[in-house]
Coordinates of C-alpha atoms and ligand atoms in Angstrom, one line a residue:
M234 CA 13.0 -1.8 -34.6
L235 CA 9.5 -1.0 -34.4
K236 CA 8.0 2.1 -33.2
A237 CA 5.5 1.9 -30.6
Q238 CA 2.0 2.4 -31.0
E239 CA 0.7 1.5 -27.7
T240 CA 2.3 1.5 -24.3
V241 CA 4.6 -1.3 -23.9
L242 CA 7.4 -2.7 -21.6
E243 CA 10.0 -4.2 -24.5
I244 CA 12.3 -6.4 -22.4
D245 CA 15.6 -7.1 -24.6
L246 CA 16.4 -10.9 -23.8
N247 CA 19.9 -9.9 -25.2
A248 CA 20.8 -8.0 -22.6
L249 CA 19.4 -10.4 -19.7
K250 CA 22.3 -12.5 -21.3
H251 CA 24.3 -10.0 -21.2
N252 CA 24.2 -8.9 -17.5
F253 CA 24.2 -12.5 -16.5
K254 CA 27.3 -13.1 -18.2
H255 CA 28.9 -9.8 -16.6
L256 CA 28.2 -10.9 -13.3
K257 CA 28.9 -14.7 -13.7
S258 CA 32.8 -13.1 -14.5
K259 CA 32.9 -11.6 -11.1
L260 CA 32.4 -15.1 -9.7
N261 CA 34.7 -18.7 -9.2
N262 CA 33.8 -21.0 -11.2
N263 CA 32.6 -22.9 -8.8
T264 CA 30.4 -20.5 -7.7
K265 CA 26.7 -20.5 -7.9
F266 CA 24.3 -18.5 -9.0
L267 CA 20.5 -17.5 -8.2
A268 CA 18.5 -15.3 -10.0
V269 CA 15.8 -13.3 -8.0
V270 CA 12.8 -13.2 -10.1
K271 CA 10.6 -12.0 -7.5
A272 CA 7.7 -9.7 -8.3
F273 CA 7.3 -10.8 -12.1
G274 CA 10.9 -10.6 -12.4
Y275 CA 11.3 -7.5 -11.3
G276 CA 8.2 -5.6 -13.4
S277 CA 9.4 -7.6 -16.4
D278 CA 8.4 -10.8 -16.6
A279 CA 9.2 -14.0 -14.5
I280 CA 8.2 -16.7 -16.9
E281 CA 10.1 -15.3 -19.7
I282 CA 13.1 -14.4 -17.9
A283 CA 13.1 -17.4 -15.8
K284 CA 12.5 -19.6 -18.8
Y285 CA 15.6 -17.8 -20.5
L286 CA 18.1 -18.2 -17.5
Q287 CA 17.4 -21.7 -17.0
N288 CA 18.7 -22.4 -20.9
L289 CA 21.9 -20.0 -20.1
N290 CA 22.3 -22.5 -16.9
V291 CA 21.5 -20.6 -14.1
D292 CA 21.7 -22.5 -10.7
Y293 CA 18.6 -21.2 -8.8
F294 CA 15.7 -18.9 -8.5
A295 CA 14.3 -16.7 -5.8
V296 CA 10.4 -16.0 -5.5
A297 CA 9.3 -13.7 -2.6
Y298 CA 6.2 -15.3 -2.0
A299 CA 5.0 -19.6 -2.5
N300 CA 2.3 -18.4 -5.0
E301 CA 4.9 -16.8 -7.5
G302 CA 7.6 -19.9 -7.5
V303 CA 4.3 -22.0 -8.0
D304 CA 3.5 -20.0 -11.3
L305 CA 6.7 -20.5 -12.3
R306 CA 6.7 -24.0 -11.8
K307 CA 3.0 -24.6 -13.5
A308 CA 5.0 -22.6 -16.6
G309 CA 7.7 -25.8 -16.8
I310 CA 11.0 -24.1 -14.8
S311 CA 12.5 -27.1 -13.1
K312 CA 15.5 -25.8 -11.5
P313 CA 15.3 -25.3 -7.9
I314 CA 13.4 -22.1 -6.5
L315 CA 13.9 -20.8 -3.0
V316 CA 11.0 -19.2 -1.7
L317 CA 12.5 -16.2 0.9
H318 CA 8.9 -15.3 2.0
P319 CA 6.8 -18.4 2.8
L320 CA 4.5 -18.0 5.7
T321 CA 2.7 -21.4 7.6
S322 CA -0.4 -21.1 4.8
N323 CA 1.8 -22.0 2.4
F324 CA 3.5 -24.3 3.0
K325 CA 1.1 -27.7 1.7
A326 CA 1.5 -25.8 -1.8
I327 CA 5.1 -25.5 -1.4
I328 CA 5.6 -29.2 -1.3
E329 CA 2.9 -29.9 -4.2
Y330 CA 5.0 -27.3 -6.4
C331 CA 8.2 -28.9 -5.2
L332 CA 9.9 -25.7 -3.9
E333 CA 11.9 -24.8 -1.2
P334 CA 11.5 -22.7 1.4
S335 CA 13.3 -19.6 4.1
L336 CA 12.7 -20.9 7.2
Y337 CA 13.6 -17.9 10.0
N338 CA 11.6 -17.9 13.0
I339 CA 11.2 -21.2 15.7
K340 CA 7.4 -21.1 14.6
V341 CA 8.1 -21.6 10.3
L342 CA 10.8 -24.0 11.4
N343 CA 8.1 -26.2 13.3
E344 CA 5.3 -25.7 11.6
F345 CA 7.3 -26.9 8.1
I346 CA 8.8 -29.8 9.5
E347 CA 5.1 -30.8 10.9
V348 CA 4.0 -30.1 7.4
A349 CA 6.4 -32.2 5.7
A350 CA 6.0 -34.6 8.2
K351 CA 2.3 -35.4 7.4
E352 CA 3.2 -34.8 3.2
N353 CA 6.1 -37.9 4.6
Q354 CA 8.5 -36.5 3.2
T355 CA 12.3 -37.2 3.8
N356 CA 15.1 -34.6 3.2
Y357 CA 12.9 -32.4 2.3
P358 CA 14.9 -28.8 1.2
V359 CA 14.9 -26.5 3.3
H360 CA 17.1 -23.3 3.7
I361 CA 17.7 -21.2 7.3
K362 CA 18.1 -17.7 7.3
F363 CA 19.8 -15.4 9.5
N364 CA 19.5 -11.6 10.9
T365 CA 22.9 -10.5 10.8
G366 CA 21.9 -6.6 11.1
L367 CA 19.4 -6.2 8.7
N368 CA 16.8 -7.0 11.2
R369 CA 14.4 -7.4 8.9
L370 CA 13.7 -11.8 8.5
G371 CA 15.8 -14.3 9.9
F372 CA 16.6 -16.5 12.8
N373 CA 19.6 -14.3 15.5
K374 CA 22.9 -16.3 16.4
N375 CA 21.7 -17.0 19.2
D376 CA 18.7 -19.0 18.2
L377 CA 21.3 -21.5 16.9
D378 CA 21.0 -24.1 19.4
Q379 CA 17.1 -25.0 19.2
I380 CA 17.6 -24.9 15.2
V381 CA 20.0 -27.8 15.5
T382 CA 18.1 -29.8 18.1
K383 CA 14.9 -29.5 16.4
L384 CA 17.1 -30.6 13.0
K385 CA 18.5 -33.4 14.4
N386 CA 15.4 -35.1 15.9
T387 CA 14.0 -35.0 12.7
S388 CA 14.4 -36.8 9.1
S389 CA 11.6 -35.2 7.0
V390 CA 13.7 -32.1 6.5
K391 CA 17.2 -31.3 5.2
V392 CA 19.2 -27.7 5.4
K393 CA 20.2 -27.5 1.8
S394 CA 21.8 -24.0 2.2
I395 CA 22.1 -21.3 5.0
F396 CA 21.9 -17.2 4.3
S397 CA 21.6 -14.2 5.3
H398 CA 21.1 -10.8 3.7
L399 CA 23.1 -7.5 3.9
A400 CA 21.8 -4.4 5.0
A401 CA 23.6 -1.8 2.7
S402 CA 26.1 -3.8 -0.1
E403 CA 25.6 -0.8 -2.3
D404 CA 26.3 1.9 0.8
L405 CA 31.0 2.1 1.0
D406 CA 30.0 4.9 3.5
E407 CA 28.7 1.5 5.3
K408 CA 31.6 -0.8 4.6
A409 CA 32.6 -2.0 8.5
F410 CA 28.9 -2.1 8.8
T411 CA 28.6 -4.7 5.7
L412 CA 32.1 -6.7 6.8
N413 CA 30.6 -7.1 10.6
Q414 CA 28.1 -8.3 8.8
I415 CA 29.6 -11.0 6.9
E416 CA 32.2 -11.7 10.1
T417 CA 28.7 -12.8 11.9
F418 CA 27.6 -14.9 9.4
K419 CA 30.9 -16.5 8.5
T420 CA 31.1 -17.5 12.7
I421 CA 27.1 -18.9 12.4
A422 CA 27.7 -21.1 9.5
Q423 CA 30.8 -22.3 11.2
N424 CA 28.8 -23.5 14.4
F425 CA 25.8 -24.7 12.4
I426 CA 28.2 -26.5 9.9
E427 CA 30.1 -27.8 13.5
A428 CA 26.8 -28.9 15.0
I429 CA 24.6 -30.4 12.4
G430 CA 27.9 -32.4 10.9
Y431 CA 27.1 -31.7 7.0
K432 CA 27.9 -28.3 5.0
P433 CA 24.9 -26.4 3.6
I434 CA 25.1 -23.9 0.3
L435 CA 26.6 -20.8 2.2
H436 CA 25.2 -17.4 0.7
T437 CA 24.7 -14.0 1.7
C438 CA 25.6 -11.3 -1.7
N439 CA 22.9 -9.5 -3.4
T440 CA 23.7 -7.7 -6.9
S441 CA 25.7 -4.8 -5.1
G442 CA 27.5 -7.6 -2.4
I443 CA 28.5 -9.5 -5.9
L444 CA 30.0 -6.2 -7.0
N445 CA 31.3 -5.0 -3.9
Y446 CA 32.0 -7.8 -1.3
P447 CA 34.2 -10.7 -4.0
E448 CA 35.7 -11.9 -0.4
A449 CA 32.0 -12.7 0.2
H450 CA 30.5 -14.7 -2.0
F451 CA 30.6 -18.1 -0.7
D452 CA 29.3 -21.2 -2.8
M453 CA 25.7 -18.7 -4.2
V454 CA 25.4 -15.3 -4.9
R455 CA 22.2 -14.3 -5.4
S456 CA 21.3 -11.4 -8.0
G457 CA 17.8 -9.4 -8.4
I458 CA 18.6 -6.0 -10.2
G459 CA 21.9 -6.8 -11.8
L460 CA 20.3 -8.7 -14.3
Y461 CA 17.7 -6.3 -15.0
G462 CA 20.5 -4.0 -15.7
F463 CA 21.4 -1.9 -12.5
G464 CA 24.4 -1.9 -10.7
N465 CA 23.9 1.0 -8.0
S466 CA 26.4 3.0 -8.8
E467 CA 27.7 5.2 -11.7
K468 CA 30.8 3.1 -12.4
E469 CA 28.6 -0.3 -12.4
N470 CA 25.4 0.5 -14.6
K471 CA 28.5 1.1 -17.5
N472 CA 28.9 -2.5 -17.2
L473 CA 25.3 -3.3 -17.0
K474 CA 22.3 -2.6 -19.7
P475 CA 18.6 -2.1 -18.5
I476 CA 16.6 -5.0 -20.3
A477 CA 13.1 -3.2 -19.9
S478 CA 12.1 0.0 -21.8
L479 CA 9.1 1.7 -21.4
K480 CA 7.0 3.0 -24.6
T481 CA 4.3 5.1 -25.7
V482 CA 2.7 7.0 -28.2
I483 CA 1.3 10.8 -28.5
S484 CA -2.7 10.2 -28.4
Q485 CA -3.2 13.8 -28.2
I486 CA -2.1 17.6 -28.3
H487 CA -3.6 20.6 -27.4
K488 CA -2.7 24.3 -27.3
I489 CA -3.5 25.7 -24.1
D490 CA -3.5 29.9 -24.1
R491 CA -2.6 31.5 -20.7
G492 CA -4.4 31.4 -17.9
E493 CA -5.6 28.3 -19.2
S494 CA -5.6 25.2 -16.7
V495 CA -4.4 21.0 -17.4
G496 CA -5.7 18.3 -15.2
Y497 CA -8.0 17.4 -12.6
N498 CA -7.8 19.7 -9.4
R499 CA -6.6 22.3 -12.7
A500 CA -3.0 21.6 -10.5
Y501 CA -1.5 22.9 -13.9
K502 CA -1.8 26.5 -15.2
S503 CA -0.1 28.1 -17.9
A504 CA 1.4 31.4 -17.3
G505 CA 1.9 31.7 -21.6
F506 CA 0.5 29.9 -24.7
V507 CA 1.7 25.8 -24.1
K508 CA 1.2 22.8 -26.1
T509 CA 0.4 19.9 -24.3
A510 CA 0.3 16.0 -25.6
T511 CA -1.5 13.7 -23.9
L512 CA -0.3 9.8 -23.5
P513 CA -2.1 7.0 -22.9
I514 CA -0.2 5.8 -19.5
G515 CA -0.9 6.6 -16.1
H516 CA -0.9 5.9 -12.5
A517 CA -2.5 2.5 -12.7
D518 CA 0.0 1.7 -15.5
G519 CA 2.9 2.6 -13.0
I520 CA 3.9 5.8 -13.3
G521 CA 2.8 7.1 -10.1
R522 CA 1.1 10.6 -8.7
Q523 CA 4.9 11.4 -7.3
Y524 CA 5.8 12.0 -10.9
G525 CA 3.3 14.7 -11.6
N526 CA 3.8 18.3 -11.4
E527 CA 6.6 18.5 -13.2
K528 CA 9.1 16.2 -11.5
G529 CA 8.9 13.6 -14.0
Y530 CA 9.5 13.7 -17.8
V531 CA 9.4 11.6 -20.8
I532 CA 11.5 11.5 -24.0
I533 CA 10.1 12.5 -27.5
N534 CA 12.2 13.4 -30.4
G535 CA 15.3 13.0 -28.6
K536 CA 14.2 16.2 -25.7
Q537 CA 12.7 15.9 -22.3
A538 CA 9.2 16.7 -22.6
P539 CA 8.2 17.3 -18.7
I540 CA 5.2 15.7 -17.3
I541 CA 2.4 18.5 -16.4
G542 CA 0.1 18.5 -13.6
N543 CA -1.3 15.7 -11.7
V544 CA -1.1 12.0 -12.9
C545 CA -4.3 10.7 -14.0
M546 CA -4.7 6.7 -13.9
D547 CA -4.8 6.1 -17.5
M548 CA -3.4 9.1 -18.4
I549 CA -0.7 11.9 -18.2
M550 CA -0.1 15.1 -20.0
V551 CA 3.8 16.7 -20.9
N552 CA 4.3 20.0 -22.1
V553 CA 5.9 19.7 -25.6
T554 CA 5.6 23.6 -26.3
D555 CA 9.4 23.6 -27.7
I556 CA 9.5 19.7 -29.2
D557 CA 8.7 19.1 -32.4
C558 CA 5.9 16.3 -32.5
K559 CA 2.3 15.1 -33.7
E560 CA -0.1 12.9 -32.4
G561 CA 1.5 8.8 -32.8
D562 CA 4.5 10.3 -32.5
E563 CA 6.9 7.6 -30.3
V564 CA 7.2 8.1 -26.5
I565 CA 10.4 7.3 -24.4
V566 CA 9.2 6.8 -20.8
F567 CA 12.2 5.2 -20.2
D568 CA 14.8 3.3 -21.9
T569 CA 18.8 2.4 -21.8
I570 CA 19.8 5.8 -21.9
S571 CA 17.3 7.7 -20.2
T572 CA 17.1 5.1 -18.0
A573 CA 14.2 4.2 -15.2
E574 CA 17.2 5.6 -12.6
N575 CA 17.2 8.9 -13.9
L576 CA 13.3 8.9 -14.2
A577 CA 12.8 7.1 -10.5
Q578 CA 15.6 9.9 -9.1
T579 CA 13.2 12.7 -10.2
A580 CA 10.6 11.5 -7.6
G581 CA 12.8 10.4 -4.9
T582 CA 12.5 6.7 -5.2
I583 CA 15.2 4.3 -6.6
S584 CA 14.9 2.4 -9.6
Y585 CA 13.8 -0.9 -8.2
E586 CA 10.3 1.0 -7.3
L587 CA 9.4 2.0 -10.7
I588 CA 10.5 -1.0 -12.6
T589 CA 8.4 -3.4 -9.8
S590 CA 5.4 -1.1 -10.5
I591 CA 4.6 -1.2 -14.2
S592 CA 1.3 -2.6 -14.2
Q593 CA 0.4 -6.2 -15.6
R594 CA -2.0 -4.1 -17.6
V595 CA 0.9 -2.7 -20.5
K596 CA 1.8 -5.2 -22.8
R597 CA 5.0 -6.8 -22.8
I598 CA 7.2 -7.4 -25.6
F599 CA 10.3 -9.0 -26.2
L600 CA 13.5 -9.4 -28.1
R601 CA 15.4 -11.9 -28.5
Ligands
PLP117 C1 15.1 -9.0 -3.3 C2 16.6 -10.0 -2.5 C3 17.8 -10.2 -3.6 C4 17.7 -9.3 -4.6 O1 18.7 -8.3 -4.3 P1 19.5 -7.4 -5.7 O2 19.9 -6.0 -4.9 O3 17.8 -7.0 -6.3 O4 20.5 -8.4 -6.9 C5 18.6 -11.0 -2.8 N1 18.1 -11.3 -1.2 C6 17.1 -11.5 -0.8 C7 16.9 -12.2 0.4 C8 16.3 -10.8 -1.3 O5 15.0 -10.2 -1.1

């Protein structure tokens, strides 16, 4: 593999295939697989990821917002795309681009039906989301009668799926809570099917749900983080491969004497001689200020180099006093060994936040 000569996010599509196959191996043959590609495919590249997974015959995609789905359609993605968090102002675009909205309260249900009718749609596919304990988005079980009455009085839309979202599927200390969410979902689904007279697709598991609650896979599962290589536990991480590696180079090396400072606000002051390396990556690239002041680190020639001082917009400085290195050497910010999850932990956050923060300024390179 070529050494990085600038800041790059390397995306290994073979690792994506491995993760997809591993997660699929946890499912029954007839359980559908929805790939979550919101937020630029968790910071990688939604279009490349979706194209690759479409070729592997994934059943469904999901994005958070309508414009993310529009971008996928414009790039030629033809599989169904669920929009998890549509807003009423997006409804015309949703129909124009054949995206499928999650409808989560009476207001959006009514307004979507109105727009679908105005656009002369019949049986337009929609997804009804129920709140079973996350208390974020979704109808409550008491809304059932109102939803069914509304749906029975229109032919503009048809329910393709009903779903819910688990609040703590990765946390086995919350198993009782999760099992209760699953039971609540089952009851809602039964009542819904009885009232409406047909059976939509049922789904509630995210990645950790797939791994920890096989009894709750229902007809489809929705995986995001697992596809990108993280299983939210040491045990599950072993079976998955992080698909993205963030690499950069050393732009300049400085020799700093005792009492000198490094970076803005003179946040780092040397207690003795230090050697520092300046790297072309900063908070505008997704390495937030919380990684500064020796919280986070990078890997240079196999050794950890702590980030010193404040993270700048376009640069960080790292301590390389004990590392044999020179200007132009490759630097690993995270990869499959020194993972994004490990780096995220140094700043008290999670892999999800770090990987989705890598900004669009960073060049993406694909390994096929
Ligand atoms: C983001 C999201 C997912 C994916 O969750 P992972 O933990 O990344 O697998 C699934 N369902 C919903 C509703 C989401 O918002």
